[in-house]
Short mmCIF file of C-alpha atoms in Angstrom, two decimals:
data_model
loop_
_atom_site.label_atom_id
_atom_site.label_comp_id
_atom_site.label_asym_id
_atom_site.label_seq_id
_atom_site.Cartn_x
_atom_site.Cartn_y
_atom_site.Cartn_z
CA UNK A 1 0.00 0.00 0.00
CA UNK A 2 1.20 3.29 -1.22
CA UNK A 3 2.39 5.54 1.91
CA UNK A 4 -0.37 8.14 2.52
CA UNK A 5 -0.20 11.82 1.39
CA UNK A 6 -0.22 15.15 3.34
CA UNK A 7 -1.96 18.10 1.49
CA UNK A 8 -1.41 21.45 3.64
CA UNK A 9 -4.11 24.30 2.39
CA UNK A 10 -1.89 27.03 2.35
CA UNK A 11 -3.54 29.13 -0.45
CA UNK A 12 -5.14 31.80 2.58
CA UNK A 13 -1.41 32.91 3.21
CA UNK A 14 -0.61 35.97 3.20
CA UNK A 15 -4.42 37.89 2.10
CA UNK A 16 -5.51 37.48 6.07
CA UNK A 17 -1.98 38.85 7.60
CA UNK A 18 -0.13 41.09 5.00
CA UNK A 19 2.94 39.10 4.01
CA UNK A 20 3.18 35.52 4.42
CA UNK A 21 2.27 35.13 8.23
CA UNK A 22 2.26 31.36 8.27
CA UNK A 23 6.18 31.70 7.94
CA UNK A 24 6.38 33.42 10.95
CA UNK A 25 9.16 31.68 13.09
CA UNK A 26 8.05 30.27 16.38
CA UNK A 27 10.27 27.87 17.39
CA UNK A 28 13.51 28.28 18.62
CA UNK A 29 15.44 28.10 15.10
CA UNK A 30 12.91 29.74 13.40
CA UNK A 31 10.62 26.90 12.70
CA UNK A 32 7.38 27.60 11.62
CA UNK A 33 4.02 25.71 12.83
CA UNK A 34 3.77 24.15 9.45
CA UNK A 35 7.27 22.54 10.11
CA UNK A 36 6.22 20.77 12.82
CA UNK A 37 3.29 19.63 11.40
CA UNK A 38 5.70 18.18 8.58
CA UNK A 39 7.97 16.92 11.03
CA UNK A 40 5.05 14.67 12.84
CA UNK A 41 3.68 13.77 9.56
CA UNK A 42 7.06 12.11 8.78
CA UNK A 43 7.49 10.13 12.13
CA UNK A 44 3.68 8.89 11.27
CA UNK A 45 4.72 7.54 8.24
CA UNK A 46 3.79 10.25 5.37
CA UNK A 47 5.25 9.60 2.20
CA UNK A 48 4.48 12.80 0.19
CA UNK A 49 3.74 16.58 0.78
CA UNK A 50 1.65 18.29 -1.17
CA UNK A 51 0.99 22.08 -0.91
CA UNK A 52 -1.85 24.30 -2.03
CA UNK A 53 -0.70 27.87 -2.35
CA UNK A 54 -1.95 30.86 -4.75
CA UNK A 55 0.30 31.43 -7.40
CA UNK A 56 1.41 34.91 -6.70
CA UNK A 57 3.92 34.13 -3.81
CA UNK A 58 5.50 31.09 -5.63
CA UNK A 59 8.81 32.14 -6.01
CA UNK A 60 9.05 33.45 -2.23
CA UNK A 61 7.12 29.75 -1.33
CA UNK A 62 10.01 28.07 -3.28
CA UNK A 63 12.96 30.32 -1.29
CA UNK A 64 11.76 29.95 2.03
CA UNK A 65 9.78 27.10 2.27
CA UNK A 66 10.32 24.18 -0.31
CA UNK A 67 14.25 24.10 0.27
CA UNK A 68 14.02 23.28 3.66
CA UNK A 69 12.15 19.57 2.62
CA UNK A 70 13.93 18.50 -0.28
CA UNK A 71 16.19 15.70 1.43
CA UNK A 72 13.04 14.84 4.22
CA UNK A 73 10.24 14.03 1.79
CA UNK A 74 8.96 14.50 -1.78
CA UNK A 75 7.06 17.43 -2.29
CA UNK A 76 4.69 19.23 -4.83
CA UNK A 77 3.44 22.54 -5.52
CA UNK A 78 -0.70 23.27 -6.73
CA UNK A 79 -2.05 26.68 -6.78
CA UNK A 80 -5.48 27.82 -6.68
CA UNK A 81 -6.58 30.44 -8.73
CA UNK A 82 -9.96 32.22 -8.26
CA UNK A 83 -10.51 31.27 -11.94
CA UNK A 84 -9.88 27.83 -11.74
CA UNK A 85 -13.32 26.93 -12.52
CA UNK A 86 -14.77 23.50 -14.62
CA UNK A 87 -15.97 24.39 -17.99
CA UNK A 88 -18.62 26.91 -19.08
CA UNK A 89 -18.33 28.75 -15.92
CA UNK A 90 -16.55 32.26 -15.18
CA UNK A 91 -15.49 34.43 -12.32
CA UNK A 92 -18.58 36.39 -11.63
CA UNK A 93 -18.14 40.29 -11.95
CA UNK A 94 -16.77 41.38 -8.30
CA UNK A 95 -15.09 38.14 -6.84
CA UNK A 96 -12.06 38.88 -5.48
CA UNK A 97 -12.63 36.00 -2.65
CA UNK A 98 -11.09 32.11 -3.45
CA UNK A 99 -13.78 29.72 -3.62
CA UNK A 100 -13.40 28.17 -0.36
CA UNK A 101 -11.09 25.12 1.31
CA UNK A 102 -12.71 22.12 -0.94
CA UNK A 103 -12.17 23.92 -4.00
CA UNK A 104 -8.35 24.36 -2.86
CA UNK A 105 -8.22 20.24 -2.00
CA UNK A 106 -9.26 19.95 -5.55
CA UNK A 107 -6.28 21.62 -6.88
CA UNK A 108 -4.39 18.50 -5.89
CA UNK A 109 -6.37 16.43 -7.71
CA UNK A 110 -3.35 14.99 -10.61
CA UNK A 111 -1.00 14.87 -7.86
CA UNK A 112 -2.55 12.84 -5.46
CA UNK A 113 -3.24 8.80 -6.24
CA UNK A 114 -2.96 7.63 -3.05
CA UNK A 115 -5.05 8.18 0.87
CA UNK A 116 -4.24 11.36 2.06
CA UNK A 117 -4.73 13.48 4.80
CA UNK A 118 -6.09 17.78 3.96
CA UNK A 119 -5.06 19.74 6.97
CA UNK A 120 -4.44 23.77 7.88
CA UNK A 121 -1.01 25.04 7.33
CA UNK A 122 -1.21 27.28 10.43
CA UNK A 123 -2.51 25.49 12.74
CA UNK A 124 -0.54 23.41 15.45
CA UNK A 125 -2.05 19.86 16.10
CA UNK A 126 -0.02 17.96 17.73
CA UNK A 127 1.61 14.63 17.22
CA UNK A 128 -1.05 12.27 18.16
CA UNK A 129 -3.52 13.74 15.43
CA UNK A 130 -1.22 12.64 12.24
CA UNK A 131 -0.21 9.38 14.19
CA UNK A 132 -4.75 8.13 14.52
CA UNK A 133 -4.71 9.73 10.69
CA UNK A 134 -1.74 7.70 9.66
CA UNK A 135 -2.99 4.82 11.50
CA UNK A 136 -6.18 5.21 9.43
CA UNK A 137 -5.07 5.96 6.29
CA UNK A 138 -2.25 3.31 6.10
CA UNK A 139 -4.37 0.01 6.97
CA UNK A 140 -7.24 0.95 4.21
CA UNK A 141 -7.06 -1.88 1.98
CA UNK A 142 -5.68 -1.03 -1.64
CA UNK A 143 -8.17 0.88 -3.84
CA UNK A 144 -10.62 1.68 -0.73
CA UNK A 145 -13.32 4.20 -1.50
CA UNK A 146 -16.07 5.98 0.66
CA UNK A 147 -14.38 5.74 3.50
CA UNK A 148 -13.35 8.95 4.87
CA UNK A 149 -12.06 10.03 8.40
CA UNK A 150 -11.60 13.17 10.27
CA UNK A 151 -9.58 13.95 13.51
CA UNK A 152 -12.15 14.90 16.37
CA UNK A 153 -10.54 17.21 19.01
CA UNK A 154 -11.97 16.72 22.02
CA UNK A 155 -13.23 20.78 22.00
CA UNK A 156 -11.81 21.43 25.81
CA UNK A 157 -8.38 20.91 24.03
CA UNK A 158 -8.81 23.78 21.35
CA UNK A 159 -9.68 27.23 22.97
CA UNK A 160 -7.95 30.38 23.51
CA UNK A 161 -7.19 32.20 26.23
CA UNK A 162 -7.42 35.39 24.79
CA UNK A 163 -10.95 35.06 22.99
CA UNK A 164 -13.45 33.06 21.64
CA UNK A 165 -12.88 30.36 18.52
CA UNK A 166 -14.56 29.01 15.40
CA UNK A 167 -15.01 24.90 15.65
CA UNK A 168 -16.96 22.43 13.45
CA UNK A 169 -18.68 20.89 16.40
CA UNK A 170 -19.61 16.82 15.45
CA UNK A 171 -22.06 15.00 15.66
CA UNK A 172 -21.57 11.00 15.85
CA UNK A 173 -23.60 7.97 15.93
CA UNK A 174 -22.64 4.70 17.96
CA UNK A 175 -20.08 3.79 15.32
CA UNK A 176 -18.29 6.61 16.07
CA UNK A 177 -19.82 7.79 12.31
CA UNK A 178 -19.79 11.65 11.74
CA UNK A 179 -23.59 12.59 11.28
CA UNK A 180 -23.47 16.26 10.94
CA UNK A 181 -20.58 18.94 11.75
CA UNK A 182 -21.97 22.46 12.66
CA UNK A 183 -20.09 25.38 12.25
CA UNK A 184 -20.12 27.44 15.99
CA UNK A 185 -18.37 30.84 15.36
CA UNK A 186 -17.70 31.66 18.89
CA UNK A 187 -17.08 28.81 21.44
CA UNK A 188 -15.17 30.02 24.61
CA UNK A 189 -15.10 28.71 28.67
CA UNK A 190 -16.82 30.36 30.99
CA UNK A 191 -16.36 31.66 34.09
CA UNK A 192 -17.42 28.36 35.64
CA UNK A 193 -14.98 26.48 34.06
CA UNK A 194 -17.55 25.06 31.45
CA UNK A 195 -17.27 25.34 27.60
CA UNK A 196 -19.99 26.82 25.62
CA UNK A 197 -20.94 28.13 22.02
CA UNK A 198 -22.96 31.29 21.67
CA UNK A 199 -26.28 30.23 19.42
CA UNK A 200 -27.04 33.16 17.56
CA UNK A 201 -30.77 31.96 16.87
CA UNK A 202 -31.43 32.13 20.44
CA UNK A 203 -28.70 35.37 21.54
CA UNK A 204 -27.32 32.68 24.30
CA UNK A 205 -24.70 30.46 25.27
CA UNK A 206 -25.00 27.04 25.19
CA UNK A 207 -22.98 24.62 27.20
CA UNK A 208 -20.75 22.25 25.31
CA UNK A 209 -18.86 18.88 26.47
CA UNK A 210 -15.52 19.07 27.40
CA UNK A 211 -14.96 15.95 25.53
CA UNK A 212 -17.59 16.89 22.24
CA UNK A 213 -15.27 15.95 18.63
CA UNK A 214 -14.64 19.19 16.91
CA UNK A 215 -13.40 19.33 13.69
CA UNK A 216 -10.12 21.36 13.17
CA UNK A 217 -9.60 20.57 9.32
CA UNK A 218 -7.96 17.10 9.78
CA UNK A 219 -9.51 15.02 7.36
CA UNK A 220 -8.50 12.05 5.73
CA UNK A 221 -9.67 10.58 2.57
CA UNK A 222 -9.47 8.64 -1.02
CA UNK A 223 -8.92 9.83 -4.28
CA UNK A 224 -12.52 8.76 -5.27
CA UNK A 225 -13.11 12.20 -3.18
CA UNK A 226 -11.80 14.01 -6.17
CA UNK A 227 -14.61 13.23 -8.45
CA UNK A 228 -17.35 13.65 -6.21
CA UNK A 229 -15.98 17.53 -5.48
CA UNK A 230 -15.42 17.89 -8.91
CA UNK A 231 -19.17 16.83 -10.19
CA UNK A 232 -20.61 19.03 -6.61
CA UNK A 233 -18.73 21.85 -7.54
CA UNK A 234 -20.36 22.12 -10.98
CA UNK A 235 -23.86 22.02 -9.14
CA UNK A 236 -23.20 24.52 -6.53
CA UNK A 237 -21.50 26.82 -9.09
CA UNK A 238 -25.27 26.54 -10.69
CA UNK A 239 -26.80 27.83 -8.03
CA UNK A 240 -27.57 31.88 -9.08
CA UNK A 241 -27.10 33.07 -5.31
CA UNK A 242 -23.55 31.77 -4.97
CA UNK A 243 -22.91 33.28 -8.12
CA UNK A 244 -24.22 36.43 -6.68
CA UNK A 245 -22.96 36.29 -3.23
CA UNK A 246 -18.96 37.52 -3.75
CA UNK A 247 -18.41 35.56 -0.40
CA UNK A 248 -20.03 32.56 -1.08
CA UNK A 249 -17.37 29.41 -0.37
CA UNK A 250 -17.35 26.11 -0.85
CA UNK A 251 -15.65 24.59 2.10
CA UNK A 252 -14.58 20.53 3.21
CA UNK A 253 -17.56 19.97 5.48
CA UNK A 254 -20.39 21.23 2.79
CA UNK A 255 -18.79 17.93 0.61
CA UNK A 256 -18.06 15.76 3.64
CA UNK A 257 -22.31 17.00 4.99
CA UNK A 258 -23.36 16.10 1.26
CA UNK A 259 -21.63 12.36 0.94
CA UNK A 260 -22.78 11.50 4.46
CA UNK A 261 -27.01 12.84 3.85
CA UNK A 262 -27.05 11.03 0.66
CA UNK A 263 -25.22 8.03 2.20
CA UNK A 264 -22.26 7.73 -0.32
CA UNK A 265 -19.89 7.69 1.98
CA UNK A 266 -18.89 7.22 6.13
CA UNK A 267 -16.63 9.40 7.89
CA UNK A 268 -15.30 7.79 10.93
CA UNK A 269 -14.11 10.51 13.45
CA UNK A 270 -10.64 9.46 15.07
CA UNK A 271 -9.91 10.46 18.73
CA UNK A 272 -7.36 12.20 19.77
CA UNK A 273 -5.38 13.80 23.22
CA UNK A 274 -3.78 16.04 21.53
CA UNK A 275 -3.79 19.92 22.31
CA UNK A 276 -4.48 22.10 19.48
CA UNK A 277 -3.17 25.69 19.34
CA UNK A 278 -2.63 28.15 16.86
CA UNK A 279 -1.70 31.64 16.40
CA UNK A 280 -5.55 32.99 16.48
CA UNK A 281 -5.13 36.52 18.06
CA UNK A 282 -1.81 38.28 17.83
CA UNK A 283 -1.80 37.98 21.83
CA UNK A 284 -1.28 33.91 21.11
CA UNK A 285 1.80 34.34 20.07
CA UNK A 286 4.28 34.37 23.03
CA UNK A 287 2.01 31.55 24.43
CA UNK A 288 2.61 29.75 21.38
CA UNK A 289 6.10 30.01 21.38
CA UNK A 290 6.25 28.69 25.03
CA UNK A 291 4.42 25.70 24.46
CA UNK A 292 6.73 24.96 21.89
CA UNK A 293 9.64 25.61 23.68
CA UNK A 294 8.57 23.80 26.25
CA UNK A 295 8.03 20.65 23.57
CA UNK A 296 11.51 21.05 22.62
CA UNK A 297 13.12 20.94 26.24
CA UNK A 298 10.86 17.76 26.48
CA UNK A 299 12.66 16.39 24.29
CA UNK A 300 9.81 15.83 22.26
CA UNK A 301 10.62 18.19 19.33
CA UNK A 302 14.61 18.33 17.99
CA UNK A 303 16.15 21.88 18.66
CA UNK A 304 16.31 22.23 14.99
CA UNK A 305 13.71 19.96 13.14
CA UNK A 306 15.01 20.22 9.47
#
């Protein structure tokens, strides 16, 4: 069996942050989160990196990024372009917005034969998350289809200290199945120690388990997934008010919702310990670079990874 792939979404760098953010050094030689992510994916038995990145910062991509892998891992380069569209459709008058995270994944489509695992590039996830997606990936037998899997955070292991976060909270059924994900934009914990997501239907919070699956953007899946993007895409590109809307985005979990409601496919969501944490207000940052600092005199991380 082929080894599985890692595609990092990395087309958003840059347009949030002014320059290319995600390259900001945090640990103590300058590594970047994305390093370590690359780093774990390695030790869990990746065979293949595959970035998605616009095509505009290539040649600084290439410089500061690309030449730090080439004796690690083999690596590839997509780009997604707003007008990367299937035939007999155009950018509508007005878009300057990509078309969201499952139209990037799609970018990767001739490079990618094998299982493979879509994740954030900026975004730190911790060891155990690529080691259960590795696990997963690795033992489907040759030419699997329809079965898809997605690292659920336990959601008391994803919040910030400094304000509230955006989580895919799951839904599962007694197979550990994903049933629905639900996109909460502000989840936070209280003063009482509990977690809860503001509902904006009823203007209150709601109270959360510590232990509810969240989704952070670790998914895993087949290369059948290709095809069934590719045909959706055409059909929600038909759709006049996503034409119209310049922010309209087609993102993983509106495929992943799709497969699962028609019954196409199963999504099994993987458990994990690990502690997610990411760079999500500028006041994360020295807390970031603690916790990896603190990794690293653990012994868990190398002083200098690559």
């Amino acid at each position: 069996m082929a080894k599985p792939t890692l595609v990092l979404l990395a087309a958003g760098m840059g347009s949030r942050y002014g320059g290319l953010k995600q390259l900001d050094g945090l640990g103590p030689n300058g590594e970047t989160i994305m390093d370590y992510s690359i780093y774990d994916a390695v030790k869990a038995g990746f065979g293949k990196i595959v970035f998605i990145i616009r095509k505009d910062f290539e040649q600084d991509f290439r410089d500061k990024v690309l030449t730090k892998y080439e004796n690690h891992i083999p690596v590839e380069l997509v780009f997604q372009g707003i007008d990367a569209l299937p035939e007999g459709f155009s950018v509508p008058e007005g878009r300057e917005k990509p078309w969201g995270t499952n139209h990037a994944v799609l970018m990767a489509k001739d490079v990618v034969n094998e299982p493979f695992c879509v994740i954030n590039c900026d975004d730190f996830y911790n060891r155990d998350a690529f080691m259960v997606m590795g696990k997963f990936l690795a033992s489907l037998p040759e030419g699997s289809k329809n079965r898809y899997s997605m690292v659920g955070f336990r959601v008391g292991n994803t919040l910030s200290e400094n304000g509230t976060v955006a989580r895919g909270v799951c839904s599962v059924d007694d197979k550990r199945c994903l049933t629905t994900v639900v996109e909460r934009t502000k989840i936070k914990r209280m003063e009482d120690g509990k977690v809860a997501y503001y509902d904006e239907d009823t203007d209150s919070w709601v109270n959360v388990d510590e232990n509810a699956p969240v989704s952070m953007n670790v998914w895993g899946f087949t290369p059948d997934y290709f095809k069934y993007s590719e045909d959706y895409f055409k059909e929600w590109l038909s759709n006049p008010e996503v034409m119209a809307n310049p922010k309209s985005e087609y993102f993983i979990p509106l495929m992943v919702n799709k497969l699962i409601n028609d019954g196409t496919a199963t999504v099994e969501v993987l458990d994990t310990t690990a502690t997610w944490f990411g760079v999500t207000y500028a006041a994360d940052r020295p807390e970031v670079v603690e916790k990896i600092q603190k990794l690293v005199d653990d012994g868990i991380y190398p002083k200098k990874l690559f």
